[in-house]
Amino acid sequence: MIISLLLSAASVVAAPSNSAISVSNTVPKDAASGVLAPFVSFSIEFSSFPDFAGNNSKPNKFSNQLLDNLAELQGVKPFIRVGGNTQDFALYDPNLKSQINGTVVPSVSSDYPYIITIGPSYFEAYNTWPGVKFSHGFNLGKNTSEATNTLVSTVPLACKALSNGNFAHWELGNEPDLFSGQVRPKNWTASDYVNEWLSKTHIIQRQLSKACPDMLTHGEYKYIAPSFAGTANHLDPVKTWEAGLDSGNDVGMNSMHNYMGGADSPGVTLAHTLMNHTAVIHSVANHVAVMNQLEENNLAKGVPYILGEMNSLYHQGKPGLSNSFGAALWGVDFNLYCASQNIRRTHMHQGTDYRYASWQPIETNKTSMGTKAPYYGNAMVAAMLHGKQKGQDANIQVINLPMNQETEAAYAAYIDGKLARIAVINMQEYNYTGTDSASALRPSATYQFHLSGMPNKSLSVQRLLANGTDAITGITWDGWSYSYELKGGSPVRLSNVTIGQTAQTDSKGLVGVELPFSSAAILNL
């Protein structure tokens, strides 16, 4: 790793990339609502959850450490949504001794099992991460008597496992807007979906009244829904709300999913698909349009809009893109832009051997156990959205600061209405692999901000760094490594990375920060 060398080389070729951006010291009146705490959260594939969490006798301490790291940064441990495609494949076997038994069907996917049974011990995974709240996903995809029996049998197991202060929400079905023509008739409508959803949530409610009646009181009986794959598939999210999705007043989070594109889609690249602020704006715009329609029709009032599942490229990501430092920079841009657009929380999807995963929880014949590049992007977002002020919850609002180039982005975070941090991201590609020398000059850009009413103020600088866009190891946040190999995921401060830098506003409140290509930083007031 030669990050400190790259920083010194960058200073040789620095040049301003844009004129100073004015940043108000109080939150603009049209700013988005405050983010939910925690904002940085995860979705874990149902079939992968035992790998990520373990069980009573063998909890996955590595995963828990990584979640603790993020809690230290953002003030709250991430919420975990347990679901995905495989929640709609899973059937229950009361005699199964293992947590899960899965069979991969390559014609469906080589990344996760298609034939799945879970046993009683599956639910031990909910005991292994202290301080985490979970959403549990029930099977809606299979429409058989066996699936109904699974629902009836697993509600008591799930509710008892989630009765220890660790419950967030229930979920019924994953991406039902894709069911039509696959596991439901082609003419399956939003009304058909809502009627089935209401019928089966009533089953869940009846089972809870028998097994965990306390979970039906004090407003705890809540779902994330409709959990659609997108905003333009067979089922329209707005029509779904019009059809009475929340007629029981039990939808706690308006949950949608998002990916930037497909791993195998033509033309998918880092530069045009991920490290591209224009592409991020376009992707999030679909959700903004849905939120506007819901508001215009007085629907989903007071229900926060979240991304219950999202990541870079669907089909579990693409090697060289989704597992690179470039994807970490995309994660910072995408998540902060979501926060600036009233998307109140994001759950980045994870799975065993998935290319876009933030970490690999176990050793397999495909993937080494360890912390992956996207995790460092999670860390920077968590630091930007730290929500505790003197031990108390704080209202954090994020605004997008428009930049000149689609390869750059900047954001301001306000705590209780006052400017607290500025994040800057340079997404200009710089591929370290193949360069002639470790000391090769790395271009950089200088970004200037005008902080009104803040002359001669010192700001601390924290950096997200790697040797280049294509790096998959050797990544740091503020000089910290979270490598499994160093200390099992616990933070380790590296001695060869420059930390403790400051930036000073001048007498007019102007401040500049220099970023090597393919890096990011936070300025802390």
Short mmCIF file of C-alpha atoms in Angstrom, two decimals:
data_model
loop_
_atom_site.label_atom_id
_atom_site.label_comp_id
_atom_site.label_asym_id
_atom_site.label_seq_id
_atom_site.Cartn_x
_atom_site.Cartn_y
_atom_site.Cartn_z
CA MET A 1 0.00 0.00 0.00
CA ILE A 2 1.37 3.42 -0.93
CA ILE A 3 -1.49 5.78 -0.19
CA SER A 4 0.71 8.33 1.56
CA LEU A 5 2.98 8.44 -1.52
CA LEU A 6 0.00 8.99 -3.78
CA LEU A 7 -1.14 11.93 -1.71
CA SER A 8 2.20 13.64 -1.97
CA ALA A 9 2.34 12.98 -5.71
CA ALA A 10 -1.15 14.39 -6.15
CA SER A 11 -0.13 17.74 -4.74
CA VAL A 12 2.28 18.23 -7.63
CA VAL A 13 -0.43 18.23 -10.27
CA ALA A 14 -3.35 19.75 -8.38
CA ALA A 15 -5.61 22.13 -10.25
CA PRO A 16 -8.96 23.72 -9.37
CA SER A 17 -11.86 21.82 -10.94
CA ASN A 18 -14.61 24.34 -10.31
CA SER A 19 -15.43 27.70 -8.79
CA ALA A 20 -16.33 27.96 -5.13
CA ILE A 21 -19.67 26.45 -4.11
CA SER A 22 -21.69 28.43 -1.61
CA VAL A 23 -22.84 26.40 1.37
CA SER A 24 -25.37 27.87 3.78
CA ASN A 25 -24.59 27.54 7.48
CA THR A 26 -28.27 26.76 8.16
CA VAL A 27 -30.31 24.10 6.45
CA PRO A 28 -32.25 25.31 3.36
CA LYS A 29 -36.02 25.40 3.76
CA ASP A 30 -36.53 22.98 0.86
CA ALA A 31 -34.12 20.36 2.22
CA ALA A 32 -35.22 16.74 2.47
CA SER A 33 -36.54 15.33 5.72
CA GLY A 34 -34.05 14.05 8.24
CA VAL A 35 -32.68 10.57 7.66
CA LEU A 36 -33.75 7.66 9.82
CA ALA A 37 -31.30 6.36 12.38
CA PRO A 38 -29.63 4.16 11.35
CA PHE A 39 -29.43 5.24 7.71
CA VAL A 40 -26.65 2.82 6.72
CA SER A 41 -28.33 -0.58 6.88
CA PHE A 42 -28.20 -3.91 5.08
CA SER A 43 -30.37 -6.48 3.38
CA ILE A 44 -29.08 -10.05 3.63
CA GLU A 45 -30.19 -12.81 1.28
CA PHE A 46 -32.48 -15.18 3.19
CA SER A 47 -30.43 -18.25 2.25
CA SER A 48 -27.17 -16.50 3.23
CA PHE A 49 -28.30 -15.25 6.63
CA PRO A 50 -26.95 -18.27 8.58
CA ASP A 51 -23.54 -17.74 6.93
CA PHE A 52 -23.52 -14.05 7.90
CA ALA A 53 -24.86 -14.42 11.44
CA GLY A 54 -24.11 -17.99 12.55
CA ASN A 55 -26.06 -19.62 15.37
CA ASN A 56 -26.15 -19.90 19.15
CA SER A 57 -23.13 -22.19 19.37
CA LYS A 58 -21.09 -20.46 16.67
CA PRO A 59 -22.00 -16.80 16.16
CA ASN A 60 -20.23 -15.01 13.33
CA LYS A 61 -18.03 -12.62 15.33
CA PHE A 62 -16.46 -11.14 12.20
CA SER A 63 -19.82 -9.93 10.86
CA ASN A 64 -20.77 -8.57 14.25
CA GLN A 65 -17.50 -6.64 14.50
CA LEU A 66 -18.11 -4.97 11.14
CA LEU A 67 -21.59 -3.97 12.28
CA ASP A 68 -20.13 -2.62 15.54
CA ASN A 69 -17.67 -0.52 13.52
CA LEU A 70 -20.54 1.13 11.68
CA ALA A 71 -22.40 1.71 14.95
CA GLU A 72 -19.35 3.55 16.25
CA LEU A 73 -19.35 5.74 13.14
CA GLN A 74 -23.05 6.52 12.76
CA GLY A 75 -24.21 6.16 16.36
CA VAL A 76 -26.59 3.22 15.76
CA LYS A 77 -25.97 -0.34 14.63
CA PRO A 78 -27.35 -1.05 11.13
CA PHE A 79 -30.83 -2.51 10.76
CA ILE A 80 -30.88 -5.81 8.89
CA ARG A 81 -33.56 -6.90 6.45
CA VAL A 82 -33.47 -10.69 6.02
CA GLY A 83 -35.03 -11.47 2.66
CA GLY A 84 -34.48 -11.45 -1.08
CA ASN A 85 -35.32 -13.94 -3.81
CA THR A 86 -34.78 -16.93 -1.57
CA GLN A 87 -37.35 -15.88 1.04
CA ASP A 88 -39.94 -16.78 -1.61
CA PHE A 89 -38.40 -20.24 -2.14
CA ALA A 90 -38.07 -21.27 1.51
CA LEU A 91 -40.27 -23.97 3.01
CA TYR A 92 -40.22 -25.19 6.61
CA ASP A 93 -39.16 -28.63 7.80
CA PRO A 94 -39.61 -29.07 11.59
CA ASN A 95 -37.30 -32.09 11.55
CA LEU A 96 -34.36 -30.43 9.80
CA LYS A 97 -31.37 -30.42 12.15
CA SER A 98 -29.35 -27.80 10.28
CA GLN A 99 -30.37 -24.16 9.92
CA ILE A 100 -30.94 -24.47 6.19
CA ASN A 101 -30.71 -27.02 3.41
CA GLY A 102 -30.41 -25.59 -0.07
CA THR A 103 -29.95 -27.00 -3.56
CA VAL A 104 -28.58 -24.82 -6.33
CA VAL A 105 -30.32 -25.13 -9.68
CA PRO A 106 -27.87 -23.63 -12.21
CA SER A 107 -30.60 -22.90 -14.75
CA VAL A 108 -32.13 -20.52 -12.17
CA SER A 109 -28.95 -19.16 -10.55
CA SER A 110 -25.55 -20.43 -9.48
CA ASP A 111 -25.40 -17.76 -6.76
CA TYR A 112 -28.09 -19.02 -4.42
CA PRO A 113 -30.16 -22.18 -3.83
CA TYR A 114 -33.54 -22.54 -5.50
CA ILE A 115 -34.83 -25.53 -3.52
CA ILE A 116 -34.73 -24.51 0.15
CA THR A 117 -35.90 -25.86 3.46
CA ILE A 118 -35.25 -24.23 6.81
CA GLY A 119 -35.35 -25.83 10.23
CA PRO A 120 -36.12 -24.52 13.72
CA SER A 121 -32.46 -23.59 14.26
CA TYR A 122 -32.57 -21.13 11.34
CA PHE A 123 -33.99 -18.58 13.76
CA GLU A 124 -30.97 -18.84 16.09
CA ALA A 125 -29.24 -16.48 13.66
CA TYR A 126 -31.34 -13.65 15.13
CA ASN A 127 -29.60 -14.11 18.49
CA THR A 128 -26.03 -13.48 17.41
CA TRP A 129 -25.80 -9.71 16.77
CA PRO A 130 -26.52 -7.71 19.95
CA GLY A 131 -28.09 -4.32 19.32
CA VAL A 132 -29.30 -5.09 15.78
CA LYS A 133 -32.96 -4.80 14.79
CA PHE A 134 -34.23 -7.11 12.06
CA SER A 135 -36.97 -7.36 9.45
CA HIS A 136 -37.92 -10.96 8.74
CA GLY A 137 -39.13 -11.94 5.27
CA PHE A 138 -41.94 -14.48 4.80
CA ASN A 139 -42.59 -16.49 1.64
CA LEU A 140 -45.25 -15.04 -0.66
CA GLY A 141 -43.96 -16.41 -3.94
CA LYS A 142 -45.10 -20.00 -3.48
CA ASN A 143 -48.88 -20.17 -3.52
CA THR A 144 -49.37 -23.70 -2.25
CA SER A 145 -50.72 -25.41 0.86
CA GLU A 146 -47.13 -26.24 1.84
CA ALA A 147 -46.24 -22.56 1.67
CA THR A 148 -49.27 -21.66 3.82
CA ASN A 149 -48.24 -24.29 6.35
CA THR A 150 -44.75 -22.79 6.34
CA LEU A 151 -46.20 -19.37 7.11
CA VAL A 152 -48.32 -20.73 9.95
CA SER A 153 -45.41 -22.71 11.41
CA THR A 154 -42.68 -20.08 11.17
CA VAL A 155 -44.51 -17.03 12.53
CA PRO A 156 -44.22 -18.32 16.13
CA LEU A 157 -40.54 -19.15 15.65
CA ALA A 158 -39.75 -15.79 14.08
CA CYS A 159 -41.67 -13.72 16.61
CA LYS A 160 -40.07 -15.46 19.59
CA ALA A 161 -36.62 -14.93 18.07
CA LEU A 162 -37.49 -11.25 17.56
CA SER A 163 -39.01 -10.59 20.97
CA ASN A 164 -35.78 -9.45 22.59
CA GLY A 165 -35.76 -5.80 21.55
CA ASN A 166 -34.44 -6.80 18.13
CA PHE A 167 -37.59 -6.48 15.99
CA ALA A 168 -37.95 -3.85 13.28
CA HIS A 169 -40.59 -5.04 10.78
CA TRP A 170 -42.13 -7.98 9.02
CA GLU A 171 -42.00 -8.44 5.26
CA LEU A 172 -44.24 -10.63 3.10
CA GLY A 173 -42.84 -11.36 -0.34
CA ASN A 174 -39.84 -10.13 -2.28
CA GLU A 175 -40.36 -8.16 -5.50
CA PRO A 176 -43.93 -9.32 -6.19
CA ASP A 177 -44.05 -6.87 -9.12
CA LEU A 178 -42.03 -9.55 -10.96
CA PHE A 179 -44.40 -12.43 -10.08
CA SER A 180 -46.69 -11.95 -13.11
CA GLY A 181 -46.16 -14.64 -15.73
CA GLN A 182 -43.75 -16.50 -13.44
CA VAL A 183 -45.42 -17.57 -10.19
CA ARG A 184 -48.72 -15.78 -10.84
CA PRO A 185 -50.92 -15.35 -13.94
CA LYS A 186 -49.86 -12.76 -16.53
CA ASN A 187 -52.99 -10.74 -15.81
CA TRP A 188 -52.24 -10.53 -12.07
CA THR A 189 -53.14 -6.98 -11.02
CA ALA A 190 -52.25 -4.62 -8.20
CA SER A 191 -55.63 -5.38 -6.63
CA ASP A 192 -54.97 -9.12 -6.86
CA TYR A 193 -51.63 -8.62 -5.14
CA VAL A 194 -53.08 -6.45 -2.39
CA ASN A 195 -55.93 -8.90 -1.72
CA GLU A 196 -53.46 -11.77 -1.38
CA TRP A 197 -51.09 -9.70 0.72
CA LEU A 198 -53.90 -8.71 3.10
CA SER A 199 -55.16 -12.28 3.34
CA LYS A 200 -51.76 -13.66 4.29
CA THR A 201 -50.85 -10.82 6.64
CA HIS A 202 -54.07 -11.68 8.47
CA ILE A 203 -52.66 -15.21 8.90
CA ILE A 204 -49.50 -13.70 10.35
CA GLN A 205 -51.56 -11.52 12.66
CA ARG A 206 -53.59 -14.50 13.93
CA GLN A 207 -50.45 -16.50 14.61
CA LEU A 208 -48.88 -13.58 16.45
CA SER A 209 -51.97 -13.24 18.65
CA LYS A 210 -51.38 -16.83 19.79
CA ALA A 211 -47.59 -16.94 20.06
CA CYS A 212 -46.47 -13.33 20.70
CA PRO A 213 -49.49 -11.17 21.56
CA ASP A 214 -47.28 -8.36 22.83
CA MET A 215 -46.08 -7.83 19.25
CA LEU A 216 -49.56 -6.68 18.29
CA THR A 217 -49.55 -3.83 20.78
CA HIS A 218 -47.94 -0.39 21.00
CA GLY A 219 -47.77 -0.01 17.23
CA GLU A 220 -45.20 -2.80 16.84
CA TYR A 221 -47.14 -4.75 14.22
CA LYS A 222 -45.62 -3.17 11.11
CA TYR A 223 -44.39 -4.26 7.67
CA ILE A 224 -41.99 -3.04 5.04
CA ALA A 225 -43.93 -3.14 1.77
CA PRO A 226 -44.54 -3.47 -1.14
CA SER A 227 -40.86 -4.39 -1.67
CA PHE A 228 -41.10 -3.95 -5.44
CA ALA A 229 -38.08 -4.48 -7.68
CA GLY A 230 -38.58 -1.18 -9.44
CA THR A 231 -40.92 1.63 -10.31
CA ALA A 232 -41.91 0.56 -13.83
CA ASN A 233 -42.64 -3.18 -13.71
CA HIS A 234 -45.94 -5.06 -14.09
CA LEU A 235 -47.34 -3.75 -10.80
CA ASP A 236 -47.45 0.00 -10.26
CA PRO A 237 -46.50 1.02 -6.70
CA VAL A 238 -48.91 3.97 -6.71
CA LYS A 239 -51.83 1.80 -7.86
CA THR A 240 -50.88 -0.70 -5.18
CA TRP A 241 -51.32 1.94 -2.49
CA GLU A 242 -54.57 3.03 -4.14
CA ALA A 243 -55.76 -0.59 -3.99
CA GLY A 244 -55.51 -0.55 -0.20
CA LEU A 245 -52.07 -1.89 0.65
CA ASP A 246 -52.16 0.01 3.94
CA SER A 247 -55.86 -0.44 4.68
CA GLY A 248 -54.89 -2.01 8.00
CA ASN A 249 -52.54 0.89 8.85
CA ASP A 250 -49.72 -1.59 9.31
CA VAL A 251 -47.17 -0.55 6.67
CA GLY A 252 -44.35 1.01 8.65
CA MET A 253 -41.95 1.63 5.76
CA ASN A 254 -42.72 2.19 2.07
CA SER A 255 -39.99 -0.11 0.77
CA MET A 256 -38.73 -0.24 -2.80
CA HIS A 257 -35.64 -1.78 -4.41
CA ASN A 258 -33.00 -0.30 -6.70
CA TYR A 259 -30.03 -1.39 -8.82
CA MET A 260 -28.06 0.72 -11.27
CA GLY A 261 -28.26 -1.96 -13.96
CA GLY A 262 -27.56 -5.62 -14.59
CA ALA A 263 -24.22 -7.34 -14.18
CA ASP A 264 -24.58 -8.81 -17.67
CA SER A 265 -26.22 -5.82 -19.34
CA PRO A 266 -24.41 -4.40 -22.39
CA GLY A 267 -22.41 -1.24 -21.82
CA VAL A 268 -22.16 -1.51 -18.05
CA THR A 269 -18.89 0.10 -16.91
CA LEU A 270 -17.54 1.86 -13.85
CA ALA A 271 -17.25 5.19 -15.66
CA HIS A 272 -20.73 5.27 -17.20
CA THR A 273 -22.80 3.19 -14.76
CA LEU A 274 -21.37 3.56 -11.27
CA MET A 275 -18.78 6.33 -11.02
CA ASN A 276 -21.15 8.77 -12.63
CA HIS A 277 -23.27 11.26 -10.71
CA THR A 278 -25.62 11.78 -13.67
CA ALA A 279 -26.42 8.04 -13.67
CA VAL A 280 -27.11 8.21 -9.92
CA ILE A 281 -29.49 11.14 -10.37
CA HIS A 282 -31.32 9.31 -13.16
CA SER A 283 -31.68 6.13 -11.08
CA VAL A 284 -33.01 7.90 -8.00
CA ALA A 285 -35.33 10.11 -10.08
CA ASN A 286 -37.66 7.14 -10.58
CA HIS A 287 -38.23 6.97 -6.83
CA VAL A 288 -38.67 10.72 -6.52
CA ALA A 289 -41.40 10.50 -9.17
CA VAL A 290 -43.22 7.80 -7.19
CA MET A 291 -42.96 9.83 -3.97
CA ASN A 292 -44.40 12.86 -5.76
CA GLN A 293 -47.31 10.82 -7.15
CA LEU A 294 -48.06 9.37 -3.73
CA GLU A 295 -48.06 12.83 -2.21
CA GLU A 296 -50.28 14.25 -4.97
CA ASN A 297 -52.80 11.47 -4.35
CA ASN A 298 -52.56 11.75 -0.55
CA LEU A 299 -51.22 8.21 -0.26
CA ALA A 300 -48.60 6.72 2.11
CA LYS A 301 -48.88 9.84 4.23
CA GLY A 302 -46.35 9.77 7.05
CA VAL A 303 -44.84 6.46 5.89
CA PRO A 304 -41.08 6.86 5.29
CA TYR A 305 -39.80 5.88 1.84
CA ILE A 306 -36.79 3.54 2.04
CA LEU A 307 -34.79 1.30 -0.25
CA GLY A 308 -35.24 -2.06 1.44
CA GLU A 309 -32.85 -3.67 -1.02
CA MET A 310 -30.29 -2.00 -3.26
CA ASN A 311 -26.78 -2.30 -4.58
CA SER A 312 -24.71 -1.63 -7.67
CA LEU A 313 -25.64 -4.27 -10.29
CA TYR A 314 -28.34 -6.91 -10.03
CA HIS A 315 -27.45 -10.58 -10.52
CA GLN A 316 -25.15 -10.18 -7.53
CA GLY A 317 -22.70 -7.77 -9.13
CA LYS A 318 -19.90 -7.95 -11.66
CA PRO A 319 -16.25 -8.82 -10.89
CA GLY A 320 -13.91 -5.89 -11.41
CA LEU A 321 -16.76 -3.42 -11.01
CA SER A 322 -18.96 -4.21 -8.02
CA ASN A 323 -16.07 -5.38 -5.85
CA SER A 324 -13.74 -2.48 -6.67
CA PHE A 325 -12.92 0.76 -4.91
CA GLY A 326 -14.86 2.46 -7.69
CA ALA A 327 -17.99 0.74 -6.35
CA ALA A 328 -17.18 2.07 -2.88
CA LEU A 329 -17.11 5.62 -4.28
CA TRP A 330 -20.39 4.93 -6.08
CA GLY A 331 -21.85 3.75 -2.77
CA VAL A 332 -20.97 7.04 -1.12
CA ASP A 333 -22.48 9.09 -3.93
CA PHE A 334 -25.61 6.97 -4.31
CA ASN A 335 -26.42 6.73 -0.60
CA LEU A 336 -25.85 10.41 0.12
CA TYR A 337 -27.88 11.42 -2.93
CA CYS A 338 -30.71 9.19 -1.69
CA ALA A 339 -30.53 10.95 1.68
CA SER A 340 -30.81 14.31 -0.10
CA GLN A 341 -33.94 13.17 -1.96
CA ASN A 342 -36.13 12.05 0.96
CA ILE A 343 -35.14 8.38 0.81
CA ARG A 344 -34.86 7.93 4.54
CA ARG A 345 -32.83 4.70 4.80
CA THR A 346 -31.01 2.32 2.46
CA HIS A 347 -30.36 -1.39 2.90
CA MET A 348 -27.42 -2.52 0.76
CA HIS A 349 -27.98 -6.14 -0.24
CA GLN A 350 -25.50 -8.84 0.74
CA GLY A 351 -25.08 -12.53 0.07
CA THR A 352 -22.49 -15.28 0.31
CA ASP A 353 -20.09 -15.05 -2.66
CA TYR A 354 -21.92 -12.00 -4.05
CA ARG A 355 -19.60 -9.76 -6.05
CA TYR A 356 -21.07 -6.55 -4.63
CA ALA A 357 -20.96 -7.67 -0.99
CA SER A 358 -19.46 -5.40 1.65
CA TRP A 359 -17.94 -8.45 3.29
CA GLN A 360 -17.66 -12.21 2.80
CA PRO A 361 -18.73 -13.81 6.10
CA ILE A 362 -17.23 -17.30 5.62
CA GLU A 363 -14.56 -19.01 3.56
CA THR A 364 -15.84 -20.79 0.44
CA ASN A 365 -14.29 -22.35 -2.62
CA LYS A 366 -15.27 -19.18 -4.53
CA THR A 367 -14.49 -16.31 -2.17
CA SER A 368 -12.07 -15.65 0.66
CA MET A 369 -13.47 -14.49 3.97
CA GLY A 370 -12.83 -10.80 4.42
CA THR A 371 -13.82 -7.15 4.26
CA LYS A 372 -14.53 -5.99 0.72
CA ALA A 373 -14.14 -2.61 -0.94
CA PRO A 374 -17.81 -1.48 -0.69
CA TYR A 375 -17.64 -1.69 3.12
CA TYR A 376 -15.35 1.34 3.18
CA GLY A 377 -17.98 3.32 1.32
CA ASN A 378 -20.47 2.23 4.01
CA ALA A 379 -18.04 3.56 6.62
CA MET A 380 -17.77 7.00 5.02
CA VAL A 381 -21.55 7.36 4.68
CA ALA A 382 -21.96 6.31 8.32
CA ALA A 383 -19.41 8.94 9.38
CA MET A 384 -21.17 11.61 7.32
CA LEU A 385 -24.51 10.78 8.96
CA HIS A 386 -23.40 10.36 12.56
CA GLY A 387 -26.59 10.97 14.47
CA LYS A 388 -25.62 11.32 18.10
CA GLN A 389 -24.96 14.70 19.67
CA LYS A 390 -23.92 14.46 23.34
CA GLY A 391 -25.67 11.11 23.57
CA GLN A 392 -28.93 12.38 22.12
CA ASP A 393 -30.54 11.59 18.77
CA ALA A 394 -30.09 14.43 16.29
CA ASN A 395 -31.99 15.44 13.18
CA ILE A 396 -29.66 15.02 10.19
CA GLN A 397 -30.57 16.45 6.80
CA VAL A 398 -28.51 16.15 3.64
CA ILE A 399 -28.47 18.43 0.61
CA ASN A 400 -26.83 17.81 -2.75
CA LEU A 401 -24.32 20.48 -3.78
CA PRO A 402 -24.42 20.63 -7.61
CA MET A 403 -21.02 20.22 -9.27
CA ASN A 404 -19.76 20.90 -12.80
CA GLN A 405 -18.78 17.37 -13.85
CA GLU A 406 -20.63 14.07 -13.70
CA THR A 407 -17.48 12.52 -12.22
CA GLU A 408 -17.76 14.57 -9.03
CA ALA A 409 -20.32 15.06 -6.28
CA ALA A 410 -20.61 16.95 -3.02
CA TYR A 411 -23.06 17.01 -0.12
CA ALA A 412 -23.67 19.04 3.01
CA ALA A 413 -24.97 17.45 6.22
CA TYR A 414 -26.89 19.54 8.73
CA ILE A 415 -27.39 18.55 12.35
CA ASP A 416 -30.44 20.11 13.98
CA GLY A 417 -30.44 22.75 11.25
CA LYS A 418 -26.76 23.71 11.47
CA LEU A 419 -24.04 22.86 8.94
CA ALA A 420 -21.87 20.07 10.33
CA ARG A 421 -20.03 18.33 7.46
CA ILE A 422 -19.30 18.50 3.75
CA ALA A 423 -18.55 15.38 1.72
CA VAL A 424 -16.71 15.57 -1.62
CA ILE A 425 -16.29 12.66 -4.04
CA ASN A 426 -13.97 12.53 -7.05
CA MET A 427 -15.03 9.71 -9.37
CA GLN A 428 -12.56 10.34 -12.17
CA GLU A 429 -11.04 6.94 -12.96
CA TYR A 430 -7.47 6.29 -11.94
CA ASN A 431 -6.50 2.66 -12.38
CA TYR A 432 -3.41 1.79 -10.41
CA THR A 433 -3.06 -1.71 -11.86
CA GLY A 434 -0.57 -1.70 -14.70
CA THR A 435 1.08 1.63 -13.95
CA ASP A 436 4.85 1.67 -14.42
CA SER A 437 5.71 2.76 -10.92
CA ALA A 438 4.16 2.97 -7.48
CA SER A 439 5.29 6.59 -7.40
CA ALA A 440 3.65 7.54 -10.71
CA LEU A 441 2.01 10.93 -10.55
CA ARG A 442 -1.68 10.71 -9.74
CA PRO A 443 -3.82 13.62 -10.93
CA SER A 444 -5.95 15.49 -8.43
CA ALA A 445 -8.51 18.25 -8.27
CA THR A 446 -9.10 21.00 -5.75
CA TYR A 447 -12.66 21.78 -4.61
CA GLN A 448 -13.56 25.10 -3.08
CA PHE A 449 -16.50 25.96 -0.83
CA HIS A 450 -17.71 29.27 0.49
CA LEU A 451 -18.98 28.96 4.06
CA SER A 452 -20.80 32.19 4.78
CA GLY A 453 -20.17 33.62 8.22
CA MET A 454 -17.32 31.22 8.94
CA PRO A 455 -14.04 33.09 8.45
CA ASN A 456 -10.74 31.66 9.69
CA LYS A 457 -12.28 28.38 10.79
CA SER A 458 -10.33 25.13 10.97
CA LEU A 459 -12.01 22.01 9.54
CA SER A 460 -10.75 18.48 10.06
CA VAL A 461 -10.38 16.30 6.97
CA GLN A 462 -11.13 12.57 6.78
CA ARG A 463 -10.31 10.69 3.59
CA LEU A 464 -11.51 7.58 1.77
CA LEU A 465 -8.46 6.28 -0.09
CA ALA A 466 -7.11 3.42 -2.16
CA ASN A 467 -4.36 2.99 -4.73
CA GLY A 468 -6.86 3.44 -7.54
CA THR A 469 -10.31 2.86 -8.92
CA ASP A 470 -9.58 -0.81 -9.58
CA ALA A 471 -8.24 -1.57 -6.09
CA ILE A 472 -9.97 -4.37 -4.21
CA THR A 473 -7.65 -4.33 -1.19
CA GLY A 474 -5.52 -1.76 0.62
CA ILE A 475 -8.47 0.59 1.20
CA THR A 476 -8.78 2.89 4.21
CA TRP A 477 -11.29 5.23 5.76
CA ASP A 478 -9.61 8.02 7.75
CA GLY A 479 -6.51 5.84 7.96
CA TRP A 480 -8.45 2.89 9.39
CA SER A 481 -8.34 -0.58 7.91
CA TYR A 482 -11.11 -3.03 8.75
CA SER A 483 -9.32 -5.99 7.22
CA TYR A 484 -10.17 -9.43 8.54
CA GLU A 485 -6.53 -10.45 8.16
CA LEU A 486 -5.25 -7.68 10.46
CA LYS A 487 -7.56 -7.92 13.46
CA GLY A 488 -10.69 -9.81 12.51
CA GLY A 489 -12.44 -6.67 11.22
CA SER A 490 -11.62 -4.48 14.23
CA PRO A 491 -10.31 -1.02 13.26
CA VAL A 492 -6.53 -0.85 12.75
CA ARG A 493 -4.90 2.54 12.16
CA LEU A 494 -2.28 2.18 9.43
CA SER A 495 0.98 4.05 9.94
CA ASN A 496 1.63 4.70 6.25
CA VAL A 497 -1.57 6.69 5.62
CA THR A 498 -1.66 10.42 6.27
CA ILE A 499 -4.30 11.41 8.83
CA GLY A 500 -5.08 14.44 10.97
CA GLN A 501 -5.18 16.89 8.08
CA THR A 502 -7.05 20.18 8.38
CA ALA A 503 -8.40 22.79 5.99
CA GLN A 504 -8.74 26.45 6.91
CA THR A 505 -11.31 28.95 5.72
CA ASP A 506 -9.86 32.35 4.80
CA SER A 507 -11.15 35.74 5.92
CA LYS A 508 -14.05 35.43 3.44
CA GLY A 509 -15.02 31.89 4.46
CA LEU A 510 -13.41 30.20 1.45
CA VAL A 511 -11.95 26.74 1.98
CA GLY A 512 -10.38 24.30 -0.46
CA VAL A 513 -9.71 20.57 -0.30
CA GLU A 514 -7.53 18.63 -2.71
CA LEU A 515 -8.63 15.15 -3.79
CA PRO A 516 -6.58 12.67 -5.78
CA PHE A 517 -8.59 11.19 -8.66
CA SER A 518 -10.77 8.33 -7.35
CA SER A 519 -10.99 9.39 -3.72
CA ALA A 520 -13.35 11.14 -1.34
CA ALA A 521 -13.23 13.22 1.82
CA ILE A 522 -15.33 14.73 4.58
CA LEU A 523 -14.74 18.21 5.95
CA ASN A 524 -15.90 18.38 9.58
CA LEU A 525 -16.82 21.73 11.08
#
